[in-house]
Short mmCIF file of C-alpha atoms in Angstrom, two decimals:
data_model
loop_
_atom_site.label_atom_id
_atom_site.label_comp_id
_atom_site.label_asym_id
_atom_site.label_seq_id
_atom_site.Cartn_x
_atom_site.Cartn_y
_atom_site.Cartn_z
CA MET A 1 121.31 110.55 145.82
CA ASN A 2 120.42 112.57 142.72
CA ASP A 3 122.97 114.67 140.91
CA PRO A 4 121.97 118.32 141.55
CA PHE A 5 123.68 119.38 138.34
CA LEU A 6 122.03 116.78 136.11
CA ASN A 7 119.69 119.27 134.41
CA PHE A 8 122.50 121.78 134.09
CA LYS A 9 124.74 119.18 132.42
CA LYS A 10 122.00 118.17 130.00
CA SER A 11 121.33 121.77 129.12
CA MET A 12 125.03 122.46 128.52
CA LYS A 13 125.29 119.42 126.22
CA LYS A 14 122.24 120.50 124.22
CA ASN A 15 123.09 124.18 123.88
CA VAL A 16 126.71 125.11 124.56
CA PHE A 17 128.54 121.98 123.47
CA LYS A 18 126.18 120.74 120.75
CA ASP A 19 128.57 121.57 117.88
CA LEU A 20 131.74 120.63 119.71
CA SER A 21 133.44 117.37 118.87
CA PHE A 22 136.95 115.99 119.13
CA THR A 23 138.75 113.57 116.88
CA ASP A 24 139.85 110.25 118.31
CA GLU A 25 143.45 111.40 117.90
CA ARG A 26 142.80 114.52 120.00
CA LYS A 27 141.02 112.48 122.65
CA ALA A 28 143.98 110.09 122.79
CA ARG A 29 146.45 112.99 123.20
CA VAL A 30 144.37 114.49 126.01
CA ASN A 31 144.23 111.10 127.75
CA GLU A 32 148.01 110.72 127.36
CA ALA A 33 148.56 114.17 128.87
CA ILE A 34 146.33 113.28 131.82
CA GLU A 35 148.16 109.98 132.36
CA SER A 36 151.57 111.66 132.19
CA LYS A 37 150.45 114.12 134.88
CA ARG A 38 149.30 111.23 137.06
CA SER A 39 152.49 109.25 136.57
CA SER A 40 154.66 112.28 137.35
CA SER A 41 153.30 112.03 140.88
CA THR A 42 155.07 108.72 141.48
CA LEU A 43 157.96 107.65 143.57
CA HIS A 44 160.36 108.47 140.73
CA SER A 45 159.89 112.17 141.41
CA PHE A 46 161.34 111.81 144.93
CA LYS A 47 164.97 111.27 145.91
CA GLU A 48 165.94 107.89 147.30
CA ASP A 49 167.59 109.62 150.26
CA THR A 50 164.28 111.28 151.09
CA ILE A 51 162.32 108.03 150.99
CA LEU A 52 164.93 106.30 153.10
CA ALA A 53 164.93 109.17 155.64
CA ILE A 54 161.17 108.81 156.03
CA LEU A 55 161.43 105.05 156.52
CA LYS A 56 164.19 105.54 159.10
CA SER A 57 162.15 108.15 160.95
CA LEU A 58 159.36 105.59 161.37
CA GLN A 59 161.64 102.74 162.38
CA LEU A 60 160.94 102.92 166.12
CA GLU A 61 157.44 104.36 166.36
CA ALA A 62 154.45 105.65 164.40
CA LYS A 63 154.44 109.40 163.75
CA HIS A 64 152.08 111.92 162.21
CA GLY A 65 153.07 114.02 159.22
CA PHE A 66 154.17 117.08 161.18
CA GLU A 67 156.45 114.96 163.37
CA ILE A 68 157.99 113.36 160.29
CA SER A 69 158.43 116.77 158.69
CA THR A 70 160.06 118.22 161.80
CA GLN A 71 162.42 115.28 162.08
CA LEU A 72 163.40 115.59 158.42
CA PHE A 73 164.14 119.31 158.83
CA GLN A 74 166.24 118.56 161.93
CA LYS A 75 168.27 116.12 159.84
CA GLU A 76 168.66 118.84 157.20
CA GLU A 77 166.47 117.07 154.65
CA GLN A 78 165.36 120.06 152.57
CA SER A 79 163.13 118.32 150.00
CA PHE A 80 159.91 119.66 151.52
CA LEU A 81 161.18 123.04 152.72
CA HIS A 82 158.89 125.18 150.56
CA ASN A 83 156.31 122.55 149.71
CA GLU A 84 155.31 120.53 152.77
CA GLY A 85 152.30 119.19 150.88
CA GLN A 86 154.65 117.02 148.83
CA LEU A 87 155.53 115.11 152.00
CA TYR A 88 151.91 114.04 152.33
CA THR A 89 151.86 113.05 148.66
CA LEU A 90 154.89 110.84 149.27
CA LEU A 91 153.40 109.40 152.47
CA HIS A 92 150.21 108.50 150.56
CA LEU A 93 152.22 106.92 147.74
CA LEU A 94 154.16 104.83 150.24
CA GLU A 95 150.90 103.90 151.92
CA ASN A 96 149.39 102.85 148.57
CA LYS A 97 152.49 100.69 147.95
CA GLU A 98 151.85 99.13 151.39
CA VAL A 99 155.26 100.24 152.64
CA LEU A 100 153.52 102.35 155.27
CA GLY A 101 150.34 101.78 157.18
CA SER A 102 148.27 104.44 158.88
CA MET A 103 145.87 104.90 161.74
CA TRP A 104 143.93 107.83 163.15
CA ARG A 105 144.56 108.90 166.75
CA GLU A 106 143.29 112.10 168.33
CA ASP A 107 142.35 113.60 164.94
CA LYS A 108 145.84 112.99 163.52
CA LYS A 109 146.87 110.41 160.96
CA TYR A 110 149.85 108.41 162.18
CA TYR A 111 152.09 106.51 159.78
CA ALA A 112 154.03 103.36 160.64
CA LEU A 113 156.24 100.94 158.76
CA THR A 114 154.59 97.77 157.52
CA ALA A 115 156.44 94.48 157.24
CA LYS A 116 157.24 95.42 153.65
CA GLY A 117 158.60 98.79 154.80
CA ARG A 118 160.82 97.11 157.40
CA LYS A 119 162.08 94.76 154.69
CA TYR A 120 163.10 97.66 152.45
CA LEU A 121 164.78 99.45 155.32
CA ALA A 122 166.71 96.28 156.26
CA ALA A 123 167.71 95.76 152.61
CA ALA A 124 169.02 99.33 152.45
CA SER A 125 171.11 98.74 155.56
CA ARG A 126 172.51 95.45 154.24
CA LYS A 127 173.47 97.00 150.92
CA GLY A 128 175.45 99.76 152.61
CA TYR A 129 173.40 102.62 151.26
CA ALA A 130 176.10 105.20 151.91
CA LYS A 131 178.67 103.26 149.85
CA GLN A 132 176.62 102.16 146.88
CA PRO A 133 173.36 103.49 145.49
CA PHE A 134 170.34 101.65 146.80
CA LEU A 135 167.56 101.53 144.26
CA LEU A 136 164.67 101.78 146.69
CA LYS A 137 162.37 103.31 144.11
CA ASP A 138 162.97 100.39 141.75
CA LEU A 139 162.22 97.90 144.51
CA LEU A 140 159.02 99.75 145.33
CA GLU A 141 157.99 99.80 141.69
CA GLU A 142 158.67 96.04 141.44
CA ALA A 143 156.54 95.43 144.51
CA ALA A 144 153.68 97.29 142.87
CA LEU A 145 153.57 94.89 139.91
#
């Protein structure tokens, strides 16, 4: 399929941006800024309690995002109170880390624990999460290596 904006892009390069250039240092700083924005949307920006609450909510059955959200609110998890979209960001991150799997049913995306997700949940239970901090995010980051 042809790019409908190809001629427009060429014209912009020839006329508008013809005298515009950036130093390699500036390009590197822009790339660093872009990468830092991307990396800020990682598991480190979420609380361990929140991640663990999501895993626990999926322990018995697959649920769609709204069900997970409702269950979190019922358990007084307030992380997504004014920004429910962040829940989906976290669900996608956990899916990318293969901690969650997903399937579509009746036009809704359902999330379920994978074997890896069950392993993390079991590890959190064994470590006595309430008594000592469980570094779930670190385990997830290790798994991504």
